Amino acid sequence: METKVTKMMMSPMKMNRGSEKDEEENDKRPEEEDKKKEEGSQQEKGRLMLADGLAEKGPKPLSFVAGQRVSNGLPSTAPQSPTETTGTPGAGSQDTASGSGGGGAGGTNAVPAGGLRTLVVQQMSLERPRETWSKKMDFLLSVIGYAVDLGNVWRFPYICYQNGGGAFLLPYMLMAVFGGVPLFYMELALGQFHRSGCISIWKHICPIFKGIGFAICIIALYIAFYYNTIMAWSLYYLLSCFRPTLPWASCSNSWNTANCKVYTYTDRNVSWSNSSTSPAEEFYTRQVLQVHLSPGLHQLGSVSWQLALCLLFIFTIVYFSIWKGVKTSGKVVWVTATFPYLVLLVLLVRGCTLPGAWRGVVFYLQPDWQKLLSTTVWVDAAAQIFFSLGPGFGVLLAFASYNPFHNNCYKDALLTSSVNCLTSFLSGFVIFTVLGYMAEMRQQDVSAVAKDAGPSLLFIIYAEAIANMPASTFFAVIFFLMLIMLGLDSTFAGLEGVITAMIDEFPQLLAKRRKLFVFGLVCVCYLGALSTLTYGGAYVVKLFEEYATGPAVITVVLLEVIAVSWFYGTDRFCRDVQLMLGIYPGWFWRVCWVAICPCFLLFIIISFLAFPPEVRLFDYQYPAWTNVLGYCIGVSSFICVPTYMVYYLCRAKGSFKQRLLKSITPVPSSEGHRDYIVTNAV
């Protein structure tokens, strides 16, 4: 760090020796000269800012402490030293003029005789300035696009009706208020204050927990291995729409079997049996996934070249959207984050006009209050709100780190989390109006139609319903285009979390090679996803979904909350928030961060361990050895946390007590909000 000051700053001794002759010369300086020098000094890196709020109030003692703001809106975090503060006793009046100078430019401003001014000297870092969002809306849309993903469309509606319908909204809202939103707010505030990714930020919080950042990056890679494959499926469906008739609308295709039967609302002669399959189901399983060619995880089979090309196209879009940073991705999300809402509204209007739509809505929202006595409902509500808002994946830290220091992240957290929850609720109507239509068409109960949770609900049930609608091609195109958009902005966010973390941790190596690094990262993700493109790739996707991102990421977030609330300290964190926003977080937020959020996360972890999910896909029951493989995948990311703790303690110098004390002592941040020194001069 170097402090750039201008020639107008004199030593305290010279100021005290100022004569009346010098003061008269200052008064006679032409204003034109001041303006020219002020304009020239604005182009310099250093800035000398003059506080102009003291003129009206008259001279008074100045004592700035950490967390206080000066009149130009910049925070003062460095106290005055005796050599920085000088003044002439009995100074009569103060000047309201402000000036700037820097970097040896020598810019000065006229000072009336005996006038007292506050000089704020900014220390400029030799490091490259941090990138920021072009607009506030770019940030909001990026966060909304990250939080609102494919899971909002299929998982929330299914979880809702499975756990009591309208009654499920009560535990869902309670878990959101006391668990999800406080975690969401905490991560935005941390990222914005320390302006660092999920790895380097820990040296400013609790250095020994730095392994959390590496664990988050590994989890993000696992997600990239399977999440983008779902978009490749959607792209395959989208390309298949451009035919005279939708390929999953009939049973006359080469991939269809004898069990395939077409059901329409007007044809009552066809009866549905347990062995019957719809053309949409066979198109999904036998043409897109081709799972019938793989006996299971022990023999995945060859890579589907069609899906490989689709995924290559998806990753190409991802690369050119994030290769230059948030300046480019912030523009892309204007399309990827807003288009799904337009499609959801169109599909909602269309769904409400279908025969039997009311049956699906009643089934979706009819409250079953007895379900609230079950622990499973509360576990599902906690897990759903956690994975929906997405704290702990490093994305919120990365996005918030590109915000201006005084951005109101509190309002941002409330706004974006509310939009996310309302989107989930809205998507339930979109899905269940169509499921009611399917039940009416098949003459079945809604529960029999909506028996699948996961992608099958979209790629089979919803696709079949669209195929039986008038203008089916149009609705199919916008629906699968919506799925691609929902997945893209979430992928942008996930990879940006990794990129920001790595560049902040290794700036000299990667900062000037961002495009090359992003290209390498995208290539690694594509190669890692090849196993999901095989004939048994759907089994791999399910395995990653259940084990790679479940208990591991929740455990990581639990350690994150403990590190921030108990080691870094809630009071210190609240003072940081006050420095940014000018408000001290209330008791509700403090209690949530200290006690409720850790209990909330611990509750989910214990429930996962006590009641492990039964992994099953189609007719394939996962063997016991796959459970061991899944837990190894989950532990492979979490193991970074204890490994780094041991590494840090062994690498540090001094006695064990000294090393332990150093490991939990945060390193002061050197970002711009800490680089202002307040001084007084005549």
XYZ file of C-alpha atoms in Angstrom:
682
model
C 0.000 0.000 0.000
C 1.254 3.488 -0.685
C -0.256 6.777 0.490
C -0.469 9.416 -2.192
C -0.714 12.965 -0.872
C -0.415 16.295 -2.566
C 2.013 19.108 -2.110
C -0.578 21.116 -0.209
C -0.164 18.894 2.868
C 2.396 20.481 5.179
C 3.954 19.129 8.314
C 2.374 20.153 11.617
C 5.376 22.344 12.463
C 5.106 24.332 9.248
C 1.404 24.788 9.715
C 1.885 26.202 13.155
C 4.442 28.680 11.775
C 2.072 30.032 9.161
C 2.145 33.775 8.874
C -0.462 36.306 7.923
C 1.405 36.898 4.707
C 0.897 33.278 3.632
C -2.768 33.457 4.464
C -3.220 36.588 2.321
C -1.506 34.889 -0.601
C -3.897 31.953 -0.295
C -6.854 34.326 -0.443
C -5.587 35.920 -3.665
C -5.337 32.718 -5.669
C -7.543 32.828 -8.747
C -10.485 30.449 -8.752
C -9.755 29.518 -12.359
C -6.429 27.986 -11.354
C -8.151 25.943 -8.660
C -10.688 24.563 -11.136
C -8.030 23.558 -13.655
C -5.997 21.745 -11.053
C -9.094 20.066 -9.652
C -10.086 18.781 -13.090
C -6.586 17.506 -13.758
C -6.322 15.776 -10.425
C -9.462 13.709 -11.053
C -7.562 11.663 -13.581
C -4.987 10.536 -11.053
C -5.260 7.302 -9.080
C -4.938 8.967 -5.704
C -7.661 11.307 -4.465
C -7.517 13.960 -1.793
C -11.082 14.558 -0.692
C -12.112 17.507 1.419
C -15.005 17.124 3.819
C -17.415 19.949 3.139
C -19.992 19.312 5.821
C -18.158 21.290 8.495
C -18.707 24.735 6.980
C -22.218 25.267 8.224
C -21.664 23.891 11.691
C -18.531 25.851 12.543
C -15.335 24.503 14.022
C -15.587 21.665 16.455
C -13.338 18.867 17.664
C -13.057 15.965 15.239
C -12.795 12.419 16.503
C -13.431 9.716 13.949
C -13.667 6.112 15.004
C -14.039 2.882 13.083
C -17.479 2.607 11.550
C -18.098 6.388 11.382
C -18.668 8.164 8.100
C -17.320 11.480 6.939
C -19.385 13.999 5.040
C -18.472 12.662 1.611
C -20.022 9.304 2.391
C -16.769 7.388 2.739
C -16.152 5.355 5.884
C -13.335 6.160 8.191
C -11.788 3.026 9.614
C -8.386 4.346 10.576
C -8.100 6.598 13.642
C -6.163 9.815 13.552
C -2.574 9.833 14.612
C -0.896 12.790 16.295
C 1.149 13.480 13.182
C -1.944 13.574 11.010
C -4.046 15.989 13.040
C -3.087 19.624 13.332
C -5.008 22.776 13.856
C -4.733 26.415 14.734
C -6.338 27.284 18.018
C -9.094 29.744 17.721
C -9.721 29.149 14.063
C -12.683 31.232 13.159
C -14.409 29.980 10.020
C -14.271 27.074 7.644
C -14.299 26.796 3.905
C -16.914 24.830 2.068
C -14.839 24.365 -1.054
C -13.662 20.883 -1.816
C -10.627 19.880 -3.792
C -8.736 16.866 -4.936
C -5.240 16.014 -5.910
C -3.231 12.888 -6.121
C -0.295 10.981 -7.313
C 2.055 13.935 -7.272
C -0.295 16.083 -9.319
C -0.011 18.873 -6.821
C -3.668 19.882 -6.981
C -4.588 22.473 -4.299
C -7.553 24.557 -3.258
C -7.881 27.982 -1.731
C -8.170 28.010 2.027
C -9.442 31.096 3.839
C -7.334 32.537 6.618
C -7.545 30.413 9.724
C -9.874 27.975 7.979
C -9.955 24.395 9.250
C -10.546 21.623 6.758
C -10.720 17.865 7.069
C -8.548 16.086 4.542
C -9.418 12.498 3.688
C -6.423 10.803 2.102
C -7.111 7.581 0.244
C -4.466 4.897 0.266
C -4.394 3.358 -3.178
C -3.491 -0.290 -3.587
C -0.966 -1.359 -6.163
C -3.295 -4.256 -7.005
C -5.786 -4.132 -9.865
C -9.129 -2.522 -8.953
C -11.934 -5.019 -8.395
C -14.563 -5.393 -11.055
C -18.071 -4.199 -10.217
C -21.528 -4.731 -11.644
C -22.479 -2.370 -14.459
C -25.925 -1.867 -12.929
C -27.657 -2.785 -9.716
C -30.238 -4.726 -11.722
C -27.496 -6.937 -13.157
C -26.704 -8.103 -9.645
C -30.340 -8.648 -8.652
C -31.154 -10.614 -11.791
C -28.012 -12.717 -11.374
C -28.963 -13.617 -7.802
C -32.573 -14.330 -8.790
C -31.412 -16.409 -11.746
C -29.118 -18.382 -9.468
C -31.747 -19.006 -6.781
C -34.585 -19.777 -9.211
C -33.485 -22.928 -11.001
C -34.869 -26.198 -12.315
C -35.603 -27.414 -8.789
C -38.177 -24.648 -8.325
C -40.169 -26.003 -11.234
C -40.329 -29.672 -10.349
C -39.186 -30.228 -6.751
C -41.234 -27.684 -4.804
C -44.631 -28.640 -6.313
C -43.947 -32.320 -5.709
C -42.675 -31.800 -2.143
C -45.626 -29.537 -1.405
C -48.391 -31.943 -2.383
C -46.510 -34.913 -0.903
C -46.330 -33.254 2.517
C -49.810 -31.931 3.101
C -50.507 -29.556 0.254
C -51.456 -26.158 1.624
C -50.457 -27.251 5.126
C -46.856 -27.611 3.910
C -46.662 -23.856 3.361
C -46.583 -23.297 7.139
C -43.350 -25.230 7.872
C -41.929 -23.951 4.591
C -42.417 -20.305 5.576
C -41.131 -20.886 9.123
C -37.975 -22.542 7.802
C -37.512 -19.709 5.322
C -37.882 -16.950 7.929
C -35.735 -18.513 10.653
C -33.220 -20.423 8.543
C -32.996 -19.729 4.831
C -33.257 -15.937 4.677
C -30.808 -15.257 7.582
C -28.211 -17.481 5.885
C -28.895 -15.736 2.575
C -28.457 -12.309 4.184
C -25.301 -13.366 6.013
C -23.537 -14.525 2.859
C -24.416 -11.392 0.909
C -23.107 -9.211 3.739
C -19.889 -11.226 4.092
C -19.116 -11.118 0.399
C -19.865 -7.420 0.067
C -17.825 -6.379 3.108
C -14.686 -8.437 2.513
C -14.913 -8.348 -1.302
C -13.435 -11.803 -1.664
C -14.354 -15.217 -3.007
C -15.172 -18.249 -0.896
C -11.477 -19.205 -0.390
C -9.561 -16.006 0.352
C -12.379 -14.551 2.453
C -11.529 -16.866 5.346
C -8.284 -15.134 6.215
C -10.455 -12.134 7.144
C -12.885 -14.251 9.216
C -11.151 -17.284 10.707
C -8.061 -18.518 8.818
C -8.211 -22.103 10.052
C -11.577 -22.600 8.295
C -10.151 -21.827 4.867
C -10.739 -25.439 3.850
C -14.436 -24.558 3.618
C -13.665 -22.563 0.486
C -11.893 -25.468 -1.198
C -14.744 -27.810 -0.249
C -17.254 -25.409 -1.818
C -15.284 -25.344 -5.075
C -15.211 -29.152 -5.267
C -18.969 -29.333 -4.620
C -19.527 -26.747 -7.382
C -17.556 -28.921 -9.802
C -19.653 -31.963 -8.907
C -22.791 -29.951 -9.595
C -21.409 -28.837 -12.969
C -20.773 -32.490 -13.846
C -24.470 -33.431 -13.739
C -26.576 -30.249 -13.672
C -25.695 -29.212 -17.226
C -26.626 -32.671 -18.489
C -30.249 -31.888 -17.644
C -29.975 -28.848 -19.913
C -28.540 -31.103 -22.627
C -31.678 -33.249 -22.333
C -33.805 -30.097 -22.626
C -31.862 -29.021 -25.718
C -32.433 -32.457 -27.272
C -36.172 -32.049 -26.660
C -36.078 -28.512 -28.058
C -34.414 -29.643 -31.284
C -36.893 -32.522 -31.560
C -39.787 -30.060 -31.496
C -39.010 -28.825 -34.998
C -40.742 -31.699 -36.744
C -44.175 -31.947 -38.360
C -45.436 -33.653 -35.188
C -43.838 -33.973 -31.779
C -41.942 -37.311 -31.622
C -43.347 -38.161 -28.192
C -46.945 -37.731 -29.340
C -47.313 -41.103 -31.076
C -46.280 -44.737 -30.724
C -45.239 -45.183 -34.361
C -41.545 -44.502 -33.835
C -38.638 -46.936 -34.013
C -37.993 -46.748 -30.274
C -41.549 -47.542 -29.189
C -42.585 -50.898 -27.697
C -45.794 -52.917 -27.699
C -46.774 -51.440 -24.330
C -46.945 -47.935 -25.766
C -50.452 -46.467 -25.780
C -51.644 -43.035 -26.803
C -54.226 -41.381 -24.575
C -56.338 -38.454 -25.601
C -59.165 -36.687 -23.838
C -61.644 -37.611 -26.565
C -60.664 -41.298 -26.878
C -62.324 -43.233 -24.065
C -61.751 -46.670 -25.586
C -58.124 -46.936 -24.485
C -57.673 -48.199 -20.948
C -54.602 -47.577 -18.832
C -52.924 -50.493 -17.011
C -49.841 -50.842 -14.818
C -47.800 -52.198 -17.736
C -48.832 -49.424 -20.107
C -46.330 -46.759 -21.092
C -46.949 -43.447 -22.724
C -45.087 -42.341 -25.869
C -43.568 -39.489 -23.827
C -42.108 -41.960 -21.319
C -40.604 -44.143 -24.032
C -39.165 -41.159 -25.864
C -37.481 -40.024 -22.650
C -36.148 -43.379 -21.489
C -35.467 -45.182 -24.785
C -34.553 -42.371 -27.212
C -33.075 -39.541 -25.124
C -31.493 -41.429 -22.214
C -31.368 -44.925 -23.776
C -31.240 -46.431 -20.287
C -32.510 -49.748 -21.640
C -29.019 -50.276 -23.112
C -27.359 -50.115 -19.685
C -27.951 -52.687 -16.914
C -26.844 -50.247 -14.192
C -23.967 -48.302 -12.721
C -21.611 -51.246 -13.061
C -21.923 -51.044 -16.862
C -22.733 -47.571 -18.133
C -22.249 -48.262 -21.832
C -21.152 -45.893 -24.584
C -21.487 -42.120 -24.729
C -24.493 -40.839 -26.654
C -23.050 -38.622 -29.368
C -26.290 -36.647 -29.676
C -26.228 -35.680 -25.998
C -22.486 -35.020 -26.202
C -23.062 -32.447 -28.956
C -25.945 -30.881 -27.023
C -23.813 -30.544 -23.913
C -20.947 -29.087 -25.958
C -23.318 -26.416 -27.236
C -24.504 -25.679 -23.688
C -20.955 -25.272 -22.387
C -20.084 -23.056 -25.353
C -22.877 -20.675 -24.340
C -21.696 -20.836 -20.739
C -18.102 -20.008 -21.667
C -18.901 -16.957 -23.777
C -21.275 -15.704 -21.086
C -18.801 -15.760 -18.195
C -15.358 -15.490 -19.829
C -15.072 -11.736 -19.202
C -16.655 -11.703 -15.748
C -19.813 -10.158 -14.364
C -19.767 -7.441 -17.021
C -20.883 -10.021 -19.593
C -22.832 -12.474 -17.443
C -24.721 -9.540 -15.929
C -26.061 -8.725 -19.401
C -26.929 -12.308 -20.341
C -29.113 -12.786 -17.249
C -31.425 -10.045 -18.498
C -32.662 -12.754 -20.871
C -32.047 -15.984 -18.955
C -33.579 -14.696 -15.691
C -36.619 -12.903 -17.107
C -37.694 -15.185 -19.963
C -38.742 -18.059 -17.632
C -41.244 -15.787 -15.869
C -42.861 -14.881 -19.167
C -43.151 -18.559 -20.082
C -44.507 -19.486 -16.639
C -47.273 -16.916 -16.992
C -48.165 -18.166 -20.479
C -48.243 -21.784 -19.300
C -50.273 -20.832 -16.225
C -52.937 -19.151 -18.336
C -52.994 -22.125 -20.703
C -53.089 -24.619 -17.836
C -56.035 -22.919 -16.156
C -58.100 -23.283 -19.331
C -57.541 -27.059 -19.605
C -60.278 -29.544 -18.625
C -59.737 -30.878 -15.112
C -57.222 -28.169 -14.151
C -59.155 -27.454 -10.970
C -58.541 -31.026 -9.794
C -54.809 -30.467 -9.857
C -55.054 -27.160 -7.997
C -57.220 -28.689 -5.267
C -54.816 -31.595 -4.925
C -51.882 -29.165 -4.784
C -53.240 -26.900 -2.059
C -55.762 -28.974 -0.103
C -54.342 -28.873 3.437
C -53.709 -32.068 5.335
C -52.979 -30.786 8.840
C -52.220 -34.261 10.148
C -49.032 -34.276 8.076
C -47.605 -31.482 10.254
C -47.194 -34.002 13.085
C -44.668 -35.898 10.971
C -40.974 -35.062 11.274
C -40.493 -35.781 7.576
C -42.548 -32.731 6.605
C -40.324 -30.384 8.594
C -37.170 -32.018 7.252
C -38.417 -31.649 3.682
C -39.365 -28.019 4.300
C -35.928 -27.207 5.722
C -34.090 -29.006 2.917
C -36.244 -27.410 0.221
C -35.757 -23.825 1.389
C -32.041 -24.390 1.882
C -31.380 -25.835 -1.577
C -33.770 -23.339 -3.148
C -32.042 -20.215 -1.801
C -28.620 -21.810 -2.191
C -26.378 -20.455 0.583
C -23.103 -22.308 0.993
C -22.252 -22.737 -2.680
C -19.939 -19.703 -2.793
C -22.135 -17.954 -5.349
C -23.657 -15.328 -3.060
C -20.203 -14.485 -1.694
C -18.852 -14.059 -5.224
C -21.761 -11.991 -6.546
C -21.867 -9.696 -3.507
C -18.095 -9.118 -3.680
C -18.606 -7.139 -6.898
C -21.091 -4.758 -5.255
C -20.293 -1.213 -4.141
C -19.335 -1.198 -0.483
C -22.425 0.712 0.672
C -24.940 -1.263 -1.386
C -27.995 -2.177 0.695
C -27.552 -5.953 0.707
C -30.211 -6.229 3.440
C -32.979 -5.143 1.069
C -31.433 -7.249 -1.684
C -31.596 -10.354 0.508
C -35.259 -9.807 1.392
C -36.229 -9.013 -2.198
C -34.468 -11.884 -3.959
C -35.404 -14.513 -1.382
C -39.058 -13.425 -1.564
C -39.003 -13.622 -5.363
C -37.524 -17.108 -5.142
C -40.201 -18.408 -2.764
C -43.036 -16.851 -4.765
C -41.644 -18.363 -7.968
C -41.698 -21.818 -6.395
C -45.310 -21.281 -5.336
C -46.268 -20.027 -8.812
C -44.612 -22.969 -10.554
C -46.785 -25.288 -8.459
C -49.903 -23.919 -10.164
C -48.227 -24.258 -13.556
C -47.398 -27.921 -12.951
C -50.552 -29.060 -11.164
C -53.058 -27.495 -13.530
C -51.510 -29.711 -16.191
C -51.430 -32.742 -13.869
C -55.135 -32.247 -13.209
C -55.682 -32.198 -16.961
C -53.692 -35.435 -17.299
C -55.756 -37.085 -14.547
C -58.951 -36.008 -16.285
C -57.724 -37.327 -19.619
C -56.601 -40.702 -18.218
C -59.575 -40.979 -15.869
C -57.218 -41.459 -12.942
C -56.592 -39.785 -9.633
C -54.079 -36.935 -9.578
C -51.902 -38.878 -7.132
C -51.480 -41.666 -9.697
C -50.390 -39.226 -12.380
C -47.986 -37.228 -10.193
C -46.100 -40.166 -8.769
C -42.656 -39.146 -9.992
C -40.470 -36.471 -8.456
C -37.534 -35.085 -10.336
C -36.860 -34.521 -14.036
C -39.346 -37.263 -14.987
C -42.166 -34.972 -13.915
C -41.107 -32.481 -16.587
C -39.781 -34.697 -19.351
C -42.550 -37.291 -19.198
C -45.755 -36.020 -17.584
C -45.569 -32.375 -18.628
C -44.204 -33.221 -22.082
C -47.083 -35.627 -22.667
C -49.620 -33.027 -21.583
C -48.139 -30.484 -23.978
C -48.295 -33.000 -26.829
C -52.080 -33.302 -26.330
C -52.699 -29.540 -26.338
C -53.645 -27.459 -29.358
C -50.583 -25.613 -30.702
C -48.449 -28.239 -28.992
C -45.269 -27.369 -30.892
C -45.356 -23.752 -29.719
C -45.866 -24.677 -26.074
C -43.187 -27.371 -26.280
C -40.646 -24.931 -27.714
C -41.159 -22.242 -25.074
C -41.314 -24.805 -22.256
C -37.992 -26.494 -23.026
C -36.424 -23.155 -23.847
C -37.504 -22.041 -20.374
C -35.819 -25.088 -18.816
C -32.585 -24.234 -20.611
C -32.758 -20.625 -19.415
C -33.415 -21.719 -15.832
C -30.381 -23.957 -15.930
C -28.044 -21.534 -17.683
C -28.097 -18.697 -15.167
C -27.642 -21.177 -12.325
C -24.610 -22.594 -14.138
C -23.247 -19.083 -14.689
C -23.525 -18.483 -10.969
C -22.010 -21.787 -9.876
C -18.954 -21.469 -12.095
C -18.539 -17.772 -11.266
C -18.301 -18.762 -7.617
C -15.376 -21.064 -8.439
C -13.719 -18.557 -10.778
C -13.922 -15.687 -8.287
C -12.592 -17.886 -5.491
C -9.595 -19.092 -7.489
C -8.702 -15.690 -8.970
C -8.889 -14.018 -5.536
C -6.725 -16.761 -4.050
C -4.136 -16.752 -6.852
C -4.421 -13.244 -8.342
C -0.916 -12.978 -9.801
C -1.304 -16.294 -11.613
C -4.910 -16.080 -12.821
C -6.086 -12.452 -12.803
C -4.569 -11.643 -16.203
C -5.374 -15.086 -17.588
C -9.083 -15.206 -16.775
C -10.245 -16.237 -20.265
C -7.737 -19.088 -20.393
C -8.622 -20.209 -16.877
C -12.361 -20.153 -17.613
C -11.754 -22.161 -20.781
C -9.817 -24.776 -18.811
C -12.524 -24.919 -16.141
C -15.271 -25.405 -18.731
C -13.244 -28.181 -20.376
C -12.821 -29.938 -17.026
C -16.571 -29.709 -16.390
C -17.329 -31.106 -19.839
C -14.959 -34.030 -19.421
C -16.341 -34.710 -15.949
C -19.872 -34.774 -17.371
C -19.122 -37.426 -19.990
C -20.120 -40.197 -17.583
C -23.607 -38.651 -17.384
C -23.922 -38.799 -21.190
C -23.611 -42.572 -21.367
C -26.537 -44.971 -21.699
C -26.541 -45.305 -17.918
C -25.842 -41.603 -17.424
C -29.204 -40.997 -15.771
C -28.124 -43.293 -12.945
C -24.963 -41.201 -12.485
C -26.997 -37.983 -12.405
C -29.187 -39.405 -9.645
C -26.136 -40.554 -7.674
C -24.505 -37.111 -7.815
C -27.778 -35.390 -6.968
C -28.334 -37.475 -3.841
C -24.810 -37.637 -2.407
C -22.534 -34.962 -3.886
C -24.603 -31.917 -2.908
C -26.712 -33.106 0.019
C -25.179 -33.665 3.444
C -21.765 -32.347 2.320
C -22.859 -28.800 1.479
C -25.132 -28.584 4.539
C -22.223 -29.588 6.788
C -20.010 -26.996 5.104
C -22.589 -24.259 5.692
C -22.965 -25.336 9.327
C -19.222 -24.830 9.816
C -19.465 -21.499 8.003
C -22.162 -20.220 10.362
C -20.215 -21.428 13.408
C -17.019 -19.772 12.164
C -18.745 -16.433 11.527
C -21.003 -16.330 14.601
C -18.808 -17.960 17.232
C -15.209 -17.400 16.137
C -15.329 -14.157 14.134
C -18.055 -12.965 16.478
C -21.599 -11.821 15.894
C -20.864 -8.382 17.362
C -17.934 -7.852 15.029
C -19.958 -9.047 12.057
C -22.828 -6.729 13.007
C -20.393 -3.806 13.232
C -19.226 -4.656 9.732
C -22.828 -4.558 8.538
C -23.333 -1.235 10.309
C -20.245 0.166 8.597
C -21.685 -0.778 5.214
C -25.371 0.000 5.674
C -25.439 2.426 8.590
C -27.788 0.144 10.545
C -26.955 -2.388 13.230
C -28.712 -5.747 12.681
C -31.537 -6.320 15.130
C -31.811 -9.000 17.757
C -33.775 -11.283 15.435
C -30.890 -11.613 12.975
C -28.319 -12.009 15.755
C -30.286 -14.794 17.432
C -30.757 -16.558 14.083
C -27.049 -16.411 13.254
C -25.886 -17.538 16.691
C -28.409 -20.251 17.561
C -31.334 -20.850 15.208
C -29.404 -21.301 11.940
C -26.907 -23.803 13.418
C -29.806 -25.780 14.913
C -31.658 -25.527 11.593
C -28.698 -27.011 9.689
C -27.905 -29.606 12.342
C -31.525 -30.742 12.204
C -31.244 -31.401 8.457
C -27.926 -33.246 8.799
C -29.165 -35.545 11.564
C -32.324 -36.282 9.598
C -30.301 -37.205 6.505
C -28.105 -39.538 8.530
C -30.962 -41.065 10.530
C -33.204 -41.574 7.505
C -30.978 -41.996 4.443
C -32.925 -41.621 1.203
C -33.768 -44.723 -0.776
C -32.113 -44.160 -4.128
C -34.152 -45.551 -6.990
C -34.596 -44.556 -10.615
C -37.185 -46.066 -12.939
C -37.007 -49.824 -12.243
C -33.380 -49.755 -11.135
C -32.716 -50.236 -7.429
C -29.281 -48.905 -6.517
C -27.123 -51.690 -4.979
C -25.438 -51.330 -1.598
C -22.001 -50.587 -3.034
C -23.347 -47.473 -4.722
C -24.211 -46.069 -1.289
C -20.570 -46.449 -0.280
C -19.524 -44.768 -3.530
C -21.961 -41.936 -2.904
C -20.702 -41.269 0.607
C -17.127 -41.270 -0.707
C -18.116 -38.594 -3.226
C -19.671 -36.512 -0.451
C -16.723 -36.928 1.912
C -14.214 -36.098 -0.854
C -15.289 -32.450 -0.692
C -15.841 -32.156 3.053
C -12.440 -33.703 3.841
C -10.835 -30.433 2.719
C -11.943 -28.751 5.948
C -10.108 -30.920 8.524
C -7.193 -31.440 6.119
C -6.548 -27.707 5.849
C -6.868 -27.286 9.626
C -4.074 -29.809 10.190
C -2.004 -28.254 7.397
C -2.379 -24.739 8.834
C -1.425 -25.738 12.369
C 1.607 -27.683 11.153
C 2.767 -24.860 8.895
C 2.379 -22.024 11.437
C 5.307 -21.057 13.669
C 5.476 -20.790 17.439
C 4.078 -22.874 20.240
C 0.841 -24.788 19.790
C -1.051 -22.131 21.744
C 0.408 -19.377 19.561
C -0.420 -21.273 16.390
C -3.960 -21.953 17.586
C -4.459 -18.299 18.497
C -3.158 -17.195 15.107
C -5.444 -19.663 13.344
C -8.588 -18.031 14.726
C -7.396 -14.407 14.476
C -8.747 -12.659 11.364
C -6.401 -10.684 9.137
C -7.628 -7.094 8.595
C -8.939 -6.523 5.108
C -7.066 -4.142 2.824
C -9.930 -3.340 0.504
C -11.024 0.148 -0.443
C -13.386 0.618 2.498
C -10.427 0.432 4.879
C -8.133 2.746 2.957
C -9.224 6.169 4.156
C -7.316 8.215 6.713
C -8.878 11.326 8.232
C -6.641 14.281 8.991
C -7.079 17.971 9.772
C -5.043 20.814 8.260
C -5.139 24.593 8.017
